[in-house]
Coordinates of C-alpha atoms in Angstrom, one line a residue:
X1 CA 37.3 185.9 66.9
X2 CA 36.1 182.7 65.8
X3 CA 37.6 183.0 62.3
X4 CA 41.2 184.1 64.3
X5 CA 41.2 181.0 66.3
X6 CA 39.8 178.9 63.3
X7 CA 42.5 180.0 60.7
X8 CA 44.9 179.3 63.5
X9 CA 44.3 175.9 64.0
X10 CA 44.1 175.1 60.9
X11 CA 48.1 176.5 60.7
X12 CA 49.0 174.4 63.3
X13 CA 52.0 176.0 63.6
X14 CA 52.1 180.1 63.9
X15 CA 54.9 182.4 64.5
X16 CA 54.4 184.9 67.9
X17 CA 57.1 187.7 68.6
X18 CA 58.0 189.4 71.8
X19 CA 60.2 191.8 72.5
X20 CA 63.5 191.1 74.9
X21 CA 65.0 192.8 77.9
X22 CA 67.3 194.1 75.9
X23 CA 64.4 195.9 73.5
X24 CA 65.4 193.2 70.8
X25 CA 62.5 191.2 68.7
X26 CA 62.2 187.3 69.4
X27 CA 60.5 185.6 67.4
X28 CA 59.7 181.6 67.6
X29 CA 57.1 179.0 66.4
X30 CA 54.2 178.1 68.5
X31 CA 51.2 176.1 68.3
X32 CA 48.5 176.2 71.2
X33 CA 45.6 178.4 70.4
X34 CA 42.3 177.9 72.8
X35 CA 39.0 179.8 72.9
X36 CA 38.1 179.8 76.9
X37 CA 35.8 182.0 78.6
X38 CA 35.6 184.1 75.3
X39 CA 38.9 184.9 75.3
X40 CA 41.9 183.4 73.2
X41 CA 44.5 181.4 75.0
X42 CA 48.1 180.7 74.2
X43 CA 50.4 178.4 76.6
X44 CA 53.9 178.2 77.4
X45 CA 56.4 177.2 80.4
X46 CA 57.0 179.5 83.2
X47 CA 60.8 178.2 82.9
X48 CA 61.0 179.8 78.9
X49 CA 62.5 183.3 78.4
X50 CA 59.2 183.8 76.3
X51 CA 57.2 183.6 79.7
X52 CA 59.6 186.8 81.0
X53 CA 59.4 188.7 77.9
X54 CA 55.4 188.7 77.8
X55 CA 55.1 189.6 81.7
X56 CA 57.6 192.3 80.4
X57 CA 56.2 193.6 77.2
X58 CA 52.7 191.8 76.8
X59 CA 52.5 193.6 73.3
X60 CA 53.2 190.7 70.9
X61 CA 52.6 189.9 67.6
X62 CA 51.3 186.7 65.8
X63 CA 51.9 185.6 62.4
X64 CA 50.4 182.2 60.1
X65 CA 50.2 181.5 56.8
X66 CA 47.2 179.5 55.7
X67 CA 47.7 176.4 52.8
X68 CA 46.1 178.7 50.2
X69 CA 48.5 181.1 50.5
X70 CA 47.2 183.7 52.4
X71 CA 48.1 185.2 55.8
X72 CA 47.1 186.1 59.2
X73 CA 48.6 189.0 61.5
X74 CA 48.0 189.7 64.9
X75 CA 48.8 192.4 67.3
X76 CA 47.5 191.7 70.9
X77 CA 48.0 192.0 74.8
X78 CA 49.4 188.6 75.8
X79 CA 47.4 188.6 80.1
X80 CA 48.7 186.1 82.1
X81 CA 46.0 184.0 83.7
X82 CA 46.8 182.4 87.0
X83 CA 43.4 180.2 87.6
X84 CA 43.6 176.2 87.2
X85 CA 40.8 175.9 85.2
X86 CA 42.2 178.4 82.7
X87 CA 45.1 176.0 82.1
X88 CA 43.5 172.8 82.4
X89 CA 40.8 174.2 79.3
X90 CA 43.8 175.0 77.4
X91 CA 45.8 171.7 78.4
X92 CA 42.1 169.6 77.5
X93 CA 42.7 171.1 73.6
X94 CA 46.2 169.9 73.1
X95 CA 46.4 166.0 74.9
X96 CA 49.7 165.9 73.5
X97 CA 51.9 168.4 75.9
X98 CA 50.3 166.5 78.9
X99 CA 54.0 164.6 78.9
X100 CA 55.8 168.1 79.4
X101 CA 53.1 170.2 81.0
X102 CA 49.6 169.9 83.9
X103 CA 47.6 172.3 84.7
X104 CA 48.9 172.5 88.4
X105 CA 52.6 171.7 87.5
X106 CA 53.8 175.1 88.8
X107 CA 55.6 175.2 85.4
X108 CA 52.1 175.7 83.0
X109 CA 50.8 179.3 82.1
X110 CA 48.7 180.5 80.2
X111 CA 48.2 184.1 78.7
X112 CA 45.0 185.7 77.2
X113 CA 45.2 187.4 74.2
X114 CA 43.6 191.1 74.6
X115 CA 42.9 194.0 73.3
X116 CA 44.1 192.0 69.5
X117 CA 43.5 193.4 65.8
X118 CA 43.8 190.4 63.6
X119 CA 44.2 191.2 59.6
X120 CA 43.5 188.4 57.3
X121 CA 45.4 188.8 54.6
X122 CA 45.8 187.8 50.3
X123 CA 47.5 188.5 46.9
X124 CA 43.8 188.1 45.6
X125 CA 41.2 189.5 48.1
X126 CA 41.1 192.9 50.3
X127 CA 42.6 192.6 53.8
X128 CA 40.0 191.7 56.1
X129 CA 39.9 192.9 59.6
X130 CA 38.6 192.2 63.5
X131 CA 39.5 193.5 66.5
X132 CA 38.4 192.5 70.1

């Protein structure tokens, strides 16, 4: 999982889908990643439609492209995490959203990724795989 969240930061920006009310795919660029507790962390606002649509359909998919050229895919359960200190650990990684988001905001959430298979992918080496 280490290597996931690693080639992920290194991205700084990755692409996560969901899938609408209506069944439709949305995807849209995204950039907080976080190792708490074990688990990896991605954050959003409670006021976004992508907040409804992974309460809805936690199934999402994750997508990056690393400077050398290869890729990363990622199928997970996106869990919502209620607890404080969840979203203050994520918040601590990424001083920058502190203008639009705090932990205790009512706004702040935070989802664990679960259940994920991640495939590291290349033109020029075999897929590589890990699952948690």
């Amino acid at each position: 999982m280490d290597d996931v969240l690693s080639y992920l930061k290194a991205s700084s920006t990755y692409y996560l889908a969901t899938v609408d009310e209506a069944g439709n795919p949305q995807v849209r660029p995204f950039g907080t990643i976080a190792k708490f507790e074990g688990r990896l962390y991605v954050q959003t606002g409670r006021v976004k439609p992508v907040f409804e649509q992974m309460l809805a359909h936690p199934r999402v998919a994750i997508c990056a492209m690393g400077e050398d050229g290869s890729w990363l895919r990622i199928e997970a359960d996106a869990v919502i995490d209620d607890r404080l200190e969840a979203r203050e650990a994520v918040l601590a990684e990424y001083p920058e959203l502190r203008p639009m988001y705090a932990a205790d905001d009512g706004n702040c959430a935070v989802f664990a990724l679960e259940n994920g298979i991640a495939t590291f992918c290349s033109f020029t080496k075999d897929p590589y795989v890990i699952r948690w």
